[in-house]
Amino acid sequence: METPSTATGGVPRVFAVIRALTAVQAEGGRVTQLARAVGLTQATTHRLLQSLVAEGMVEQDERSKLYRLSIDFFALAAHAGNPGDLRTLCRPVLLRLCASLGDSIFLLARSGFDAVCLDRSEGPFPIRSFTGDVGGRIALGVGQGALAILAFLPEAEREEVIRFNLSRVREYGVYDEVYLRTEIERVRQLGYAGRNTGLLEGMAGVAVPICDREGRAVAALSVGTIADRLNADRMPTVVELLKREAASISPKIHPFDASLRRPAQSLTGSSTGQKIPAPG
């Protein structure tokens, strides 16, 4: 029985096929397989697939005859979704957290083997950081924000970053592979990075990851302040606020946001005035 065919016409059928193709995008799908998945006859499924091929949304391998969503489909999708980039999306969150906590708040995004400071909202306390001003970068694993991102990458990506960055993080004098892996596991268990390494004397910070819909860390929200303000009594409150805001951002992240792949592009037009370096 062709359940996707309702009184509304062929649109539900088309989207049923598109969703079925999404599920087999890696290996591709055959007509028989897709027909079973969407509850349509093979003839109807074949006709819909050929229509999508004609529109450039689906492609068929000439040799295997398998169907996949096309590059044009993903290019079209790249123009949909959230109209704002990650920095725009997070700006109200930074302002809200800064007002609530009275501390400096930072947005870091992954850039290859580094974390880049995309935005910041400054609190009243003079502070120092690893990333410095907007646009500054630090190796993933150094500092709370960069460590939170690294800890919540998929395992294969995480291992690749560790191998590449180990010599870089060792330059800070307190890191070795055992220490780094122990810290990563600790962050994964707690859900945040908040240990004061002592690398920046008198400074303290805590960060939580911002994950996409697949649970992959793409950015981090970080609080930077003087050490006295982030004691054991206050830490749970700060962590809870950060986690709540990060959870509100995750469902809104546009998977084709250019700032997730090329963070520096989203910094165009940012203030270039001199500011006090701040934590990441």
CSV table of C-alpha atoms in Angstrom, one decimal, residues 4-257:
chain,number,residue,atom,x,y,z
A,4,PRO,CA,3.0,8.4,1.3
A,5,SER,CA,0.4,9.0,-1.5
A,6,THR,CA,-2.3,11.0,0.1
A,7,ALA,CA,-4.9,13.5,-1.1
A,8,THR,CA,-2.1,16.2,-1.0
A,9,GLY,CA,-0.6,14.7,-4.2
A,10,GLY,CA,3.0,13.8,-5.0
A,11,VAL,CA,4.9,16.1,-2.7
A,12,PRO,CA,4.9,13.7,0.3
A,13,ARG,CA,6.1,10.9,-2.0
A,14,VAL,CA,9.0,13.0,-3.2
A,15,PHE,CA,10.1,13.9,0.3
A,16,ALA,CA,9.7,10.3,1.4
A,17,VAL,CA,12.2,9.3,-1.3
A,18,ILE,CA,14.6,12.1,-0.3
A,19,ARG,CA,14.5,11.1,3.3
A,20,ALA,CA,15.1,7.5,2.3
A,21,LEU,CA,18.1,8.6,0.2
A,22,THR,CA,19.5,10.5,3.1
A,23,ALA,CA,19.6,7.3,5.2
A,24,VAL,CA,21.7,5.5,2.5
A,25,GLN,CA,23.7,8.5,1.2
A,26,ALA,CA,27.1,6.9,2.0
A,27,GLU,CA,26.6,3.7,0.0
A,28,GLY,CA,23.7,4.7,-2.3
A,29,GLY,CA,20.3,3.0,-2.7
A,30,ARG,CA,18.7,0.7,-5.2
A,31,VAL,CA,15.1,1.2,-6.5
A,32,THR,CA,13.9,-1.9,-4.7
A,33,GLN,CA,15.5,-0.9,-1.4
A,34,LEU,CA,14.1,2.6,-1.6
A,35,ALA,CA,10.7,1.4,-2.6
A,36,ARG,CA,10.5,-0.8,0.5
A,37,ALA,CA,11.7,2.0,2.7
A,38,VAL,CA,9.0,4.5,1.6
A,39,GLY,CA,6.2,2.0,1.1
A,40,LEU,CA,5.7,2.7,-2.7
A,41,THR,CA,5.8,0.4,-5.7
A,42,GLN,CA,9.0,0.1,-7.6
A,43,ALA,CA,7.5,1.7,-10.6
A,44,THR,CA,6.4,4.7,-8.6
A,45,THR,CA,9.7,5.0,-6.8
A,46,HIS,CA,11.6,4.7,-10.1
A,47,ARG,CA,9.5,7.5,-11.6
A,48,LEU,CA,10.0,9.8,-8.6
A,49,LEU,CA,13.8,9.1,-8.7
A,50,GLN,CA,14.0,9.9,-12.4
A,51,SER,CA,12.1,13.2,-11.8
A,52,LEU,CA,14.6,14.1,-9.1
A,53,VAL,CA,17.5,13.2,-11.4
A,54,ALA,CA,16.0,15.4,-14.1
A,55,GLU,CA,15.9,18.3,-11.5
A,56,GLY,CA,19.5,17.7,-10.6
A,57,MET,CA,18.7,16.8,-7.0
A,58,VAL,CA,19.6,13.1,-7.3
A,59,GLU,CA,22.3,11.3,-9.3
A,60,GLN,CA,22.6,7.7,-10.4
A,61,ASP,CA,25.9,5.9,-10.8
A,62,GLU,CA,26.1,4.5,-14.3
A,63,ARG,CA,27.8,1.3,-13.3
A,64,SER,CA,26.2,0.3,-10.0
A,65,LYS,CA,22.8,2.0,-10.8
A,66,LEU,CA,22.7,3.2,-7.2
A,67,TYR,CA,21.0,6.5,-6.4
A,68,ARG,CA,22.4,9.3,-4.1
A,69,LEU,CA,21.5,12.8,-3.3
A,70,SER,CA,23.5,15.1,-5.6
A,71,ILE,CA,25.9,17.9,-4.9
A,72,ASP,CA,23.3,20.3,-6.2
A,73,PHE,CA,20.9,19.1,-3.5
A,74,PHE,CA,23.4,20.0,-0.8
A,75,ALA,CA,24.3,23.3,-2.5
A,76,LEU,CA,20.6,24.2,-2.4
A,77,ALA,CA,20.3,23.1,1.3
A,78,ALA,CA,23.3,25.3,2.1
A,79,HIS,CA,21.1,28.4,1.4
A,80,ALA,CA,18.3,27.1,3.7
A,81,GLY,CA,18.0,26.8,7.5
A,82,ASN,CA,19.1,29.4,10.0
A,83,PRO,CA,19.7,32.7,8.2
A,84,GLY,CA,22.3,33.8,10.8
A,85,ASP,CA,25.7,32.3,11.2
A,86,LEU,CA,27.1,30.9,14.5
A,87,ARG,CA,28.4,34.2,15.7
A,88,THR,CA,25.1,36.0,15.1
A,89,LEU,CA,23.2,33.1,16.7
A,90,CYS,CA,25.3,33.2,19.8
A,91,ARG,CA,25.6,36.9,20.3
A,92,PRO,CA,22.5,37.3,22.5
A,93,VAL,CA,23.7,34.3,24.5
A,94,LEU,CA,27.0,35.9,25.3
A,95,LEU,CA,25.4,39.2,26.3
A,96,ARG,CA,22.8,37.4,28.5
A,97,LEU,CA,25.5,35.3,30.2
A,98,CYS,CA,27.8,38.3,30.7
A,99,ALA,CA,24.9,40.2,32.4
A,100,SER,CA,23.9,37.3,34.5
A,101,LEU,CA,27.3,36.3,35.7
A,102,GLY,CA,29.3,39.5,35.7
A,103,ASP,CA,32.2,37.8,34.0
A,104,SER,CA,33.7,37.8,30.5
A,105,ILE,CA,32.1,35.3,28.1
A,106,PHE,CA,33.7,33.8,24.9
A,107,LEU,CA,32.6,31.9,21.9
A,108,LEU,CA,35.2,29.6,20.4
A,109,ALA,CA,34.8,27.6,17.2
A,110,ARG,CA,36.9,24.8,15.8
A,111,SER,CA,39.3,25.6,13.0
A,112,GLY,CA,41.2,22.5,12.0
A,113,PHE,CA,43.6,21.7,14.8
A,114,ASP,CA,42.9,25.0,16.5
A,115,ALA,CA,40.1,26.9,18.3
A,116,VAL,CA,39.4,30.4,17.2
A,117,CYS,CA,37.8,33.1,19.3
A,118,LEU,CA,34.7,34.2,17.3
A,119,ASP,CA,33.2,36.6,19.8
A,120,ARG,CA,33.4,37.9,23.3
A,121,SER,CA,31.4,39.9,25.8
A,122,GLU,CA,33.6,41.6,28.4
A,123,GLY,CA,32.9,41.6,32.1
A,124,PRO,CA,34.3,44.2,34.6
A,125,PHE,CA,37.4,42.3,35.6
A,126,PRO,CA,40.7,42.6,33.7
A,127,ILE,CA,41.7,39.2,32.5
A,128,ARG,CA,44.2,37.4,30.3
A,129,SER,CA,43.6,34.4,28.0
A,130,PHE,CA,45.2,32.0,25.5
A,131,THR,CA,43.3,33.3,22.5
A,132,GLY,CA,43.5,37.0,23.3
A,133,ASP,CA,41.1,39.2,21.3
A,134,VAL,CA,38.5,38.1,18.7
A,135,GLY,CA,40.3,36.3,15.9
A,136,GLY,CA,42.9,34.8,18.2
A,137,ARG,CA,43.6,31.1,18.1
A,138,ILE,CA,45.0,28.3,20.2
A,139,ALA,CA,45.7,24.6,19.7
A,140,LEU,CA,42.8,22.4,20.6
A,141,GLY,CA,43.4,21.1,24.1
A,142,VAL,CA,44.9,24.2,25.5
A,143,GLY,CA,42.6,26.3,27.7
A,144,GLN,CA,39.1,25.4,28.8
A,145,GLY,CA,37.2,26.3,25.6
A,146,ALA,CA,39.6,24.5,23.3
A,147,LEU,CA,39.7,21.5,25.6
A,148,ALA,CA,35.9,21.3,25.7
A,149,ILE,CA,35.7,21.2,21.9
A,150,LEU,CA,38.5,18.5,21.6
A,151,ALA,CA,36.8,16.3,24.3
A,152,PHE,CA,33.6,16.1,22.4
A,153,LEU,CA,34.8,15.5,18.9
A,154,PRO,CA,34.1,12.0,17.4
A,155,GLU,CA,36.8,9.6,18.5
A,156,ALA,CA,38.6,9.3,15.2
A,157,GLU,CA,38.8,13.1,14.8
A,158,ARG,CA,39.8,13.5,18.5
A,159,GLU,CA,42.7,11.0,18.0
A,160,GLU,CA,43.9,12.8,14.9
A,161,VAL,CA,44.0,16.1,16.7
A,162,ILE,CA,45.8,14.6,19.7
A,163,ARG,CA,48.5,13.2,17.5
A,164,PHE,CA,49.0,16.4,15.6
A,165,ASN,CA,48.7,18.8,18.6
A,166,LEU,CA,50.7,16.8,21.2
A,167,SER,CA,54.0,18.5,20.4
A,168,ARG,CA,52.2,21.9,20.4
A,169,VAL,CA,50.6,21.5,23.8
A,170,ARG,CA,53.8,20.3,25.3
A,171,GLU,CA,55.3,23.7,24.7
A,172,TYR,CA,53.1,25.0,27.6
A,173,GLY,CA,55.2,23.0,30.1
A,174,VAL,CA,52.6,21.0,32.0
A,175,TYR,CA,51.1,18.8,29.3
A,176,ASP,CA,52.1,15.3,28.3
A,177,GLU,CA,50.0,12.7,26.5
A,178,VAL,CA,48.9,11.0,29.7
A,179,TYR,CA,47.8,14.3,31.3
A,180,LEU,CA,46.0,15.4,28.1
A,181,ARG,CA,44.1,12.2,27.8
A,182,THR,CA,43.2,12.2,31.5
A,183,GLU,CA,41.8,15.7,31.2
A,184,ILE,CA,39.8,14.8,28.1
A,185,GLU,CA,38.2,11.9,29.8
A,186,ARG,CA,37.5,14.0,32.8
A,187,VAL,CA,35.8,16.6,30.6
A,188,ARG,CA,33.7,14.0,28.9
A,189,GLN,CA,32.5,12.6,32.2
A,190,LEU,CA,31.7,16.0,33.7
A,191,GLY,CA,30.3,17.6,30.5
A,192,TYR,CA,32.5,20.7,31.0
A,193,ALA,CA,36.2,21.8,31.2
A,194,GLY,CA,36.9,23.7,34.4
A,195,ARG,CA,40.2,22.9,36.0
A,196,ASN,CA,42.6,25.7,36.7
A,197,THR,CA,45.9,24.6,35.1
A,198,GLY,CA,47.8,27.5,36.5
A,199,LEU,CA,49.1,28.4,33.1
A,200,LEU,CA,47.6,31.9,33.5
A,201,GLU,CA,48.4,33.0,37.0
A,202,GLY,CA,45.4,34.3,38.9
A,203,MET,CA,43.0,33.4,36.0
A,204,ALA,CA,40.3,30.8,36.0
A,205,GLY,CA,37.8,29.6,33.4
A,206,VAL,CA,35.1,27.0,32.6
A,207,ALA,CA,33.7,26.0,29.3
A,208,VAL,CA,31.0,23.7,27.8
A,209,PRO,CA,30.8,22.4,24.2
A,210,ILE,CA,28.3,23.5,21.7
A,211,CYS,CA,27.4,20.4,19.7
A,212,ASP,CA,25.5,20.0,16.4
A,213,ARG,CA,22.5,17.7,15.9
A,214,GLU,CA,24.9,14.7,15.6
A,215,GLY,CA,26.5,15.4,18.9
A,216,ARG,CA,29.8,16.7,17.4
A,217,ALA,CA,31.4,19.6,19.2
A,218,VAL,CA,31.7,22.6,16.8
A,219,ALA,CA,32.2,25.4,19.3
A,220,ALA,CA,32.4,26.2,23.0
A,221,LEU,CA,31.0,28.7,25.4
A,222,SER,CA,33.6,29.8,27.9
A,223,VAL,CA,33.7,32.0,31.0
A,224,GLY,CA,36.9,33.7,31.9
A,225,THR,CA,37.4,35.5,35.2
A,226,ILE,CA,39.8,35.9,38.1
A,227,ALA,CA,40.4,32.8,40.1
A,228,ASP,CA,38.6,34.0,43.3
A,229,ARG,CA,35.3,34.3,41.4
A,230,LEU,CA,35.3,30.7,40.2
A,231,ASN,CA,35.4,28.8,43.5
A,232,ALA,CA,33.8,25.5,44.3
A,233,ASP,CA,30.6,27.1,45.6
A,234,ARG,CA,30.0,29.1,42.5
A,235,MET,CA,31.2,26.6,39.9
A,236,PRO,CA,27.9,24.6,39.7
A,237,THR,CA,25.8,27.7,39.0
A,238,VAL,CA,28.1,28.9,36.3
A,239,VAL,CA,28.3,25.4,34.7
A,240,GLU,CA,24.5,25.0,34.8
A,241,LEU,CA,24.0,28.4,33.0
A,242,LEU,CA,26.5,27.6,30.4
A,243,LYS,CA,25.0,24.1,29.7
A,244,ARG,CA,21.5,25.5,29.5
A,245,GLU,CA,22.6,28.1,26.9
A,246,ALA,CA,24.7,25.7,24.9
A,247,ALA,CA,21.7,23.3,24.8
A,248,SER,CA,19.5,26.1,23.4
A,249,ILE,CA,22.0,26.8,20.6
A,250,SER,CA,22.6,23.3,19.4
A,251,PRO,CA,19.2,22.7,17.6
A,252,LYS,CA,19.5,26.0,15.8
A,253,ILE,CA,23.0,25.4,14.3
A,254,HIS,CA,22.8,25.4,10.5
A,255,PRO,CA,25.0,22.5,9.3
A,256,PHE,CA,26.1,24.5,6.3
A,257,ASP,CA,27.2,27.5,8.3
